[in-house]
Structures are given as structure tokens and as C-alpha cells.
Short mmCIF file of C-alpha atoms in Angstrom, two decimals:
data_model
loop_
_atom_site.label_atom_id
_atom_site.label_comp_id
_atom_site.label_asym_id
_atom_site.label_seq_id
_atom_site.Cartn_x
_atom_site.Cartn_y
_atom_site.Cartn_z
CA UNK T 280 14.76 -0.98 5.11
CA UNK T 281 15.43 -1.54 1.72
CA UNK T 282 12.95 -2.92 -1.43
CA UNK T 283 12.96 -3.52 -5.04
CA UNK T 284 9.93 -4.63 -6.98
CA UNK T 285 10.55 -5.85 -10.12
CA UNK T 286 8.13 -9.20 -11.07
CA UNK T 287 5.37 -8.08 -8.67
CA UNK T 288 5.61 -4.61 -10.12
CA UNK T 289 5.82 -5.30 -13.62
CA UNK T 290 2.74 -7.78 -13.10
CA UNK T 291 0.51 -5.29 -11.63
CA UNK T 292 1.36 -3.26 -14.68
CA UNK T 293 0.82 -5.92 -17.40
CA UNK T 294 -2.92 -6.99 -15.82
CA UNK T 295 -3.85 -2.93 -16.13
CA UNK T 296 -2.60 -2.96 -19.34
CA UNK T 297 -4.58 -5.79 -20.67
CA UNK T 298 -7.54 -4.63 -19.52
CA UNK T 299 -9.16 -3.76 -22.61
CA UNK T 300 -11.71 -1.53 -21.32
CA UNK T 301 -9.04 0.74 -19.26
CA UNK T 302 -5.61 0.45 -20.92
CA UNK T 303 -2.27 0.85 -19.36
CA UNK T 304 -1.89 3.39 -16.59
CA UNK T 305 -0.58 7.08 -17.80
CA UNK T 306 2.84 7.67 -16.68
CA UNK T 307 2.33 10.00 -13.90
CA UNK T 308 0.03 7.52 -12.17
CA UNK T 309 2.02 4.48 -12.72
CA UNK T 310 4.88 6.12 -10.78
CA UNK T 311 2.44 7.05 -8.39
CA UNK T 312 1.58 3.81 -7.48
CA UNK T 313 4.72 2.28 -7.64
CA UNK T 314 5.88 4.52 -5.13
CA UNK T 315 3.04 3.51 -2.96
CA UNK T 316 3.95 -0.55 -3.56
CA UNK T 317 7.37 0.01 -2.38
CA UNK T 318 6.46 2.30 0.37
CA UNK T 319 3.39 -0.43 1.58
CA UNK T 320 5.88 -3.30 1.60
CA UNK T 321 8.54 -1.11 3.90
CA UNK T 322 5.83 -0.10 6.16
CA UNK T 323 4.36 -3.46 6.63
CA UNK T 324 7.85 -5.35 6.91
CA UNK T 325 8.84 -2.47 9.48
CA UNK T 326 5.74 -3.07 11.60
CA UNK T 327 5.32 -6.73 10.62
CA UNK T 328 1.68 -6.74 11.35
CA UNK T 329 -0.45 -9.65 11.12
CA UNK T 330 -2.81 -8.49 8.71
CA UNK T 331 -3.39 -6.27 5.73
CA UNK T 332 -1.75 -2.71 5.52
CA UNK T 333 -3.49 -0.65 3.04
CA UNK T 334 -1.99 2.26 1.80
CA UNK T 335 -4.52 4.99 0.24
CA UNK T 336 -4.46 8.18 -1.68
CA UNK T 337 -7.58 9.61 -2.48
CA UNK T 338 -9.03 13.26 -3.41
CA UNK T 339 -10.74 15.47 -6.05
CA UNK T 340 -8.39 15.32 -8.88
CA UNK T 341 -8.60 13.00 -11.94
CA UNK T 342 -7.31 10.34 -10.36
CA UNK T 343 -9.82 9.30 -7.43
CA UNK T 344 -8.44 6.99 -5.34
CA UNK T 345 -4.84 4.72 -5.75
CA UNK T 346 -4.76 1.91 -3.49
CA UNK T 347 -2.07 -0.80 -2.36
CA UNK T 348 -2.71 -3.61 0.02
CA UNK T 349 0.35 -5.43 1.45
CA UNK T 350 -0.32 -8.67 3.31
CA UNK T 351 1.68 -9.64 6.59
CA UNK T 352 3.22 -12.28 4.23
CA UNK T 353 4.47 -9.53 1.61
CA UNK T 354 1.90 -10.59 -0.90
CA UNK T 355 0.43 -7.48 -2.70
CA UNK T 356 -1.80 -5.78 -5.03
CA UNK T 357 -2.48 -1.95 -6.35
CA UNK T 358 -4.85 0.09 -8.34
CA UNK T 359 -5.72 3.18 -8.92
CA UNK T 360 -9.45 4.53 -10.36
CA UNK T 361 -8.57 7.48 -13.35
CA UNK T 362 -11.33 9.67 -14.71
CA UNK T 363 -9.93 12.09 -16.80
CA UNK T 364 -6.66 13.46 -18.75
CA UNK T 365 -3.36 13.77 -16.74
CA UNK T 366 -0.57 16.15 -17.88
CA UNK T 367 2.37 13.65 -18.42
CA UNK T 368 4.70 15.47 -15.84
CA UNK T 369 1.49 15.94 -13.67
CA UNK T 370 2.67 15.79 -9.91
CA UNK T 371 0.87 14.60 -6.96
CA UNK T 372 -1.55 17.85 -6.50
CA UNK T 373 -2.43 17.49 -9.93
CA UNK T 374 -3.41 14.45 -10.20
CA UNK T 375 -5.09 13.88 -6.37
CA UNK T 376 -5.25 17.50 -4.45
CA UNK T 377 -6.59 20.06 -7.16
CA UNK T 378 -8.90 21.64 -4.80
CA UNK T 379 -7.09 20.66 -1.54
CA UNK T 380 -9.58 17.60 -0.65
CA UNK T 381 -6.69 15.07 -1.19
CA UNK T 382 -6.22 12.78 1.80
CA UNK T 383 -3.67 10.17 2.43
CA UNK T 384 -4.93 6.78 4.47
CA UNK T 385 -2.98 4.09 6.04
CA UNK T 386 -5.41 0.97 7.29
CA UNK T 387 -4.17 -2.01 9.60
CA UNK T 388 -6.91 -4.59 9.32
CA UNK T 389 -6.01 -7.65 11.61
CA UNK T 390 -6.05 -10.81 10.17
CA UNK T 391 -7.98 -12.23 13.26
CA UNK T 392 -10.43 -9.89 14.53
CA UNK T 393 -11.35 -10.11 18.21
CA UNK T 394 -15.38 -9.68 18.35
CA UNK T 395 -16.14 -6.08 17.97
CA UNK T 396 -12.59 -5.03 17.01
CA UNK T 397 -12.46 -2.77 14.12
CA UNK T 398 -9.35 -1.83 11.71
CA UNK T 399 -6.88 1.16 12.42
CA UNK T 400 -7.03 3.89 10.41
CA UNK T 401 -5.05 6.98 10.28
CA UNK T 402 -5.44 10.10 7.71
CA UNK T 403 -3.44 12.92 6.80
CA UNK T 404 -4.10 15.59 4.33
CA UNK T 405 -1.53 16.08 1.78
CA UNK T 406 -0.27 19.40 2.82
CA UNK T 407 2.28 20.33 5.04
CA UNK T 408 2.19 21.99 8.75
CA UNK T 409 2.13 25.92 7.04
CA UNK T 410 -0.79 24.28 4.14
CA UNK T 411 1.40 24.28 1.56
CA UNK T 412 0.98 21.38 -0.97
CA UNK T 413 2.83 18.38 -1.35
CA UNK T 414 4.09 17.18 -4.27
CA UNK T 415 5.98 13.97 -3.12
CA UNK T 416 4.52 10.84 -1.66
CA UNK T 417 7.77 10.91 0.48
CA UNK T 418 7.09 14.04 1.91
CA UNK T 419 3.47 13.28 2.87
CA UNK T 420 4.28 9.74 4.59
CA UNK T 421 7.21 11.48 6.36
CA UNK T 422 4.74 13.80 7.55
CA UNK T 423 2.37 11.20 8.99
CA UNK T 424 5.13 9.25 10.47
CA UNK T 425 6.11 12.41 12.56
CA UNK T 426 2.41 12.95 13.45
CA UNK T 427 1.54 9.57 14.18
CA UNK T 428 4.69 8.09 15.89
CA UNK T 429 6.77 11.30 16.86
CA UNK T 430 9.34 9.21 14.80
CA UNK T 431 11.80 11.21 12.34
CA UNK T 432 11.61 9.33 9.11
CA UNK T 433 13.16 9.75 5.53
CA UNK T 434 11.76 8.19 2.66
CA UNK T 435 13.29 7.77 -0.85
CA UNK T 436 10.50 6.10 -3.44
CA UNK T 437 11.13 6.07 -7.05
CA UNK T 438 9.06 3.90 -9.86
CA UNK T 439 9.21 3.10 -13.30
CA UNK T 440 7.71 0.45 -15.75
CA UNK T 441 10.26 -2.11 -14.85
CA UNK T 442 11.18 -1.42 -11.04
CA UNK T 443 9.57 0.31 -7.70
CA UNK T 444 11.71 0.72 -5.08
CA UNK T 445 12.26 2.54 -1.64
CA UNK T 446 14.39 3.19 1.13
CA UNK T 447 13.29 3.75 4.49
CA UNK T 448 15.61 5.63 7.77
CA UNK T 449 13.94 5.80 10.68
CA UNK T 450 14.74 6.62 14.18
CA UNK T 451 14.30 4.05 16.83
CA UNK T 452 12.32 5.16 19.65
CA UNK T 453 14.78 3.43 22.06
CA UNK T 454 18.15 2.10 21.88
CA UNK T 455 20.85 -0.04 23.67
CA UNK T 456 19.98 -0.97 27.04
CA UNK T 457 17.38 1.82 27.39
CA UNK T 458 15.09 -0.44 25.05
CA UNK T 459 14.94 -3.17 27.65
CA UNK T 460 14.08 -0.96 30.44
CA UNK T 461 11.46 1.61 28.47
CA UNK T 462 13.52 4.02 29.12
CA UNK T 463 12.10 7.02 27.81
CA UNK T 464 8.53 8.14 27.78
CA UNK T 465 6.32 9.04 24.77
CA UNK T 466 7.05 12.56 25.77
CA UNK T 467 10.96 12.09 26.10
CA UNK T 468 10.80 10.44 23.10
CA UNK T 469 8.89 13.21 20.79
CA UNK T 470 11.28 15.37 22.60
CA UNK T 471 14.10 13.76 20.42
CA UNK T 472 12.49 14.73 17.39
CA UNK T 473 15.55 16.13 14.97
CA UNK T 474 17.99 15.70 17.79
CA UNK T 475 19.52 12.67 17.17
CA UNK T 476 23.14 12.86 16.14
CA UNK T 477 23.61 9.51 14.95
CA UNK T 478 19.82 9.50 12.91
CA UNK T 479 20.53 12.67 11.91
CA UNK T 480 24.22 11.79 10.34
CA UNK T 481 22.55 8.65 8.52
CA UNK T 482 19.43 10.55 7.23
CA UNK T 483 21.80 13.23 5.50
CA UNK T 484 23.57 10.55 3.88
CA UNK T 485 20.38 8.70 2.78
CA UNK T 486 18.83 11.82 1.61
CA UNK T 487 21.32 12.37 -1.04
CA UNK T 488 20.08 9.21 -3.00
CA UNK T 489 18.72 10.30 -6.40
CA UNK T 490 15.64 8.73 -7.64
CA UNK T 491 18.00 7.39 -10.75
CA UNK T 492 20.51 5.79 -8.66
CA UNK T 493 17.33 3.96 -6.32
CA UNK T 494 15.89 2.54 -9.75
CA UNK T 495 19.38 1.45 -11.35
CA UNK T 496 21.94 0.70 -8.74
CA UNK T 497 21.48 -2.65 -7.07
CA UNK T 498 20.99 -2.93 -2.87
CA UNK T 499 25.00 -3.52 -2.21
CA UNK T 500 25.81 -0.64 -4.09
CA UNK T 501 23.56 1.78 -2.77
CA UNK T 502 24.56 0.87 0.91
CA UNK T 503 28.14 1.08 -0.23
CA UNK T 504 27.67 4.61 -1.66
CA UNK T 505 25.70 6.02 1.07
CA UNK T 506 26.99 4.31 4.28
CA UNK T 507 30.92 3.44 3.46
CA UNK T 508 32.15 4.59 6.66
CA UNK T 509 29.26 3.05 8.34
CA UNK T 510 29.65 -0.62 10.02
CA UNK T 511 26.97 -2.65 8.04
CA UNK T 512 25.39 -5.75 9.28
CA UNK T 513 22.64 -7.14 6.70
CA UNK T 514 19.80 -9.25 7.11
CA UNK T 515 19.43 -12.01 4.57
CA UNK T 516 16.83 -10.66 1.25
CA UNK T 517 13.27 -11.54 1.56
CA UNK T 518 13.07 -12.70 -1.82
CA UNK T 519 11.18 -15.25 -3.65
CA UNK T 520 8.14 -17.00 -2.24
CA UNK T 521 9.08 -15.45 1.39
CA UNK T 522 9.22 -11.81 -0.67
CA UNK T 523 7.06 -9.29 -1.65
CA UNK T 524 4.85 -10.78 -4.55
CA UNK T 525 2.07 -10.19 -6.58
CA UNK T 526 -1.35 -11.97 -5.15
CA UNK T 527 -5.32 -10.98 -5.59
CA UNK T 528 -7.63 -12.10 -2.35
CA UNK T 529 -10.70 -11.99 -4.74
CA UNK T 530 -13.01 -14.53 -5.08
CA UNK T 531 -16.25 -16.12 -6.78
CA UNK T 532 -17.22 -16.29 -2.84
CA UNK T 533 -16.33 -12.71 -2.28
CA UNK T 534 -18.20 -11.20 -5.14
CA UNK T 535 -21.44 -13.39 -4.29
CA UNK T 536 -21.36 -11.74 -1.41
CA UNK T 537 -21.23 -8.41 -2.70
CA UNK T 538 -24.03 -8.86 -5.07
CA UNK T 539 -26.01 -10.28 -1.79
CA UNK T 540 -25.50 -6.91 -0.25
CA UNK T 541 -26.54 -5.37 -3.40
CA UNK T 542 -29.99 -7.25 -2.87
CA UNK T 543 -32.34 -9.09 -5.55
CA UNK T 544 -33.96 -6.36 -6.78
CA UNK T 545 -30.64 -4.89 -8.09
CA UNK T 546 -29.97 -8.22 -9.68
CA UNK T 547 -33.12 -8.84 -11.06
CA UNK T 548 -32.99 -5.34 -12.78
CA UNK T 549 -29.14 -5.91 -14.10
CA UNK T 550 -30.16 -9.53 -15.40
CA UNK T 551 -33.56 -7.72 -17.34
CA UNK T 552 -30.92 -5.51 -19.35
CA UNK T 553 -28.56 -8.51 -20.36
CA UNK T 554 -27.87 -12.32 -19.95
CA UNK T 555 -25.60 -12.32 -17.24
CA UNK T 556 -24.17 -10.00 -14.53
CA UNK T 557 -20.31 -9.43 -14.98
CA UNK T 558 -18.08 -8.14 -12.23
CA UNK T 559 -14.35 -7.45 -12.46
CA UNK T 560 -11.69 -7.39 -10.08
CA UNK T 561 -10.00 -4.07 -10.14
CA UNK T 562 -6.86 -5.36 -8.80
CA UNK T 563 -6.12 -8.40 -10.87
CA UNK T 564 -8.59 -8.19 -13.76
CA UNK T 565 -10.03 -11.64 -12.97
CA UNK T 566 -13.82 -11.75 -14.56
CA UNK T 567 -16.75 -13.52 -12.35
CA UNK T 568 -20.35 -13.86 -14.38
CA UNK T 569 -22.94 -14.83 -13.00
CA UNK T 570 -26.14 -15.94 -14.98
CA UNK T 571 -29.96 -16.00 -13.69
CA UNK T 572 -29.77 -19.38 -11.80
CA UNK T 573 -26.59 -18.34 -10.29
CA UNK T 574 -27.79 -14.90 -9.43
CA UNK T 575 -31.05 -16.70 -7.82
CA UNK T 576 -28.85 -19.31 -5.88
CA UNK T 577 -27.00 -16.28 -4.10
CA UNK T 578 -30.08 -15.35 -2.57
CA UNK T 579 -31.58 -18.80 -1.32
CA UNK T 580 -31.01 -18.81 2.34
CA UNK T 581 -28.47 -21.40 3.87
CA UNK T 582 -31.42 -23.93 5.42
CA UNK T 583 -33.01 -23.38 2.10
CA UNK T 584 -30.09 -24.88 -0.11
CA UNK T 585 -29.51 -27.75 1.80
CA UNK T 586 -30.57 -31.60 0.33
CA UNK T 587 -33.44 -32.79 2.50
CA UNK T 588 -32.15 -34.43 5.63
CA UNK T 589 -33.30 -38.36 5.99
CA UNK T 590 -36.21 -39.22 7.66
CA UNK T 591 -35.55 -42.28 9.06
CA UNK T 592 -32.41 -44.39 10.98
CA UNK T 593 -30.02 -45.35 8.66
#
């Protein structure tokens, strides 16, 4: 699978740059977030999950949190929280994993949850089997796939100011007739790690793709250069309204619920210092303002907020 985010990615960067309180992302943060956006779309497309896939990287460095959310229709949004200065060439460990406490989390939040159902979440550290710090997001996610799914995976990721792109190669657990017969058990599938000759050949070719090639070449050229000896059958690309695009799920109602959870005392203390409560969405930059009347309405019970019912038959 291969993805190239252009309009969706530049829209995310534009909204961040137009935020007067934060300004644009530092270059290494922008690159990390772009790689996460490409990886999130690849993973959501791969599993076809009916809900949100949320990819997070967080830790004890200047980048406290970077998060990408991809819905089942491939609409996406992304943001990062940055505290402190970063070198222009900062690596993953310098941004997130300074003290070794960095983590990567993948959450699958179903769109229609059953009663009591919780989102699934997998968390892995930002280091390898020998506790060496991993400096590339692709290495972290390949390690995650191997641990969680027992499947060999190759990821090539890259991002700049115009494009966020990624290539995913993954060994399928079963192929051909065996897939219909469920011919491999979980243990047998695990034993295949690193031993499938077809996968190893394709993975070796995919690993030769450079970041520069990924960001500058079109999809057909990449596939021809990498797999010119293989038989290629392409699916129709998903683009436009059916492809990846920027969208935010924030709303005034969601912000109202957040304020309701804070409680009336907290809201009143904010209003005592200023004319209104202002909440900005970290993903899209939308500003929501609530004056004293708006805030009071939030804490009125639904029953009290309804007009009185009729007293006679109409």
C-alpha cells in the first residue's frame, strides 16, 4: 500500500502556522507528524476498521505529544504539543524519548460501541529488543506490528512541507487456498516470521526506496522502479471525496460537554477574570467562546431547559 498526502497535509500545516499563539511547527516536528499522518492512513486502510484509528507518540522530551486521528472514511486530523527548543536536525529520541520514557500508542475506537465496550489500545516503548533507542517512526511501527500481529512489515515514511507519504509492505498471514481453510494457526504464522521467501524478496526491494524518491516520484514510477520484475495489479486509487482529506470532529456541543465536566465553579472562576471562556481546537484552530449566559445554560439540566408543557388539551 502506498499513500501520498498533499492537500490534506498542507491544510494541517497551514492551520498550525496561522495560529498566532503557537506559530508553525519546527521542521523536525512537522516531519514526524507528517510521517505519522501517512502511517495512520496506511494502517486504517489496511485494517478497514469502522471507527477512529488514533496514532500517538508521547514522552518526556520537548514534544510532549503528537497525535493523528484517521476515521474509517480516511478523513484525518493531526496535532502536536511542543514545549521548548529543538535542534533543526532533532531525531525521534531528542524530541520525545530523552529520558527513555517515550511510548507509541495505537488506539482503535469503534464508531458504534456496544454497552461496556472499550476502545482497543496497544502501547510499545520507543526502543528495540535490546533497549536501543529507535530514531525512526517506521522502526517503531515495524516493531509494533511484529509484536502485536506477528507479521513481518516494512514501512518507508517521509514528509516535507508539501507531501507526507508512506509505503507499507506486509506479509499476509495465509495465502491462496490456505486462507479459505484457515490453514495456519497463530503459532504456525509466528514461526513464518523472516522465512517467507516471497515476502523477503519484496521487502528487500521496498527497503531500497529512499525518502527523496518517496516524496518526489509519482506512485506509478515508484512501483515500476521497485518491482519491475513482478506482476503488478493496482486497485483504483482512492482520492478526492473518497480519499484521505483533512476534517475535524470538534463542535460547540463537544466543547460544552468538556466545560460541563469541569464543573460550574471552574467556569465561574474563569469568567470572574475575563469576559468569556475561550476554547481553541488544537487540531483545526477553531475558536469557541462562551459568555456568562452561555456558560450558565451549559449547567442547566435538560429538563429545566425545556419550555413548560401545555396545561390543557389542544
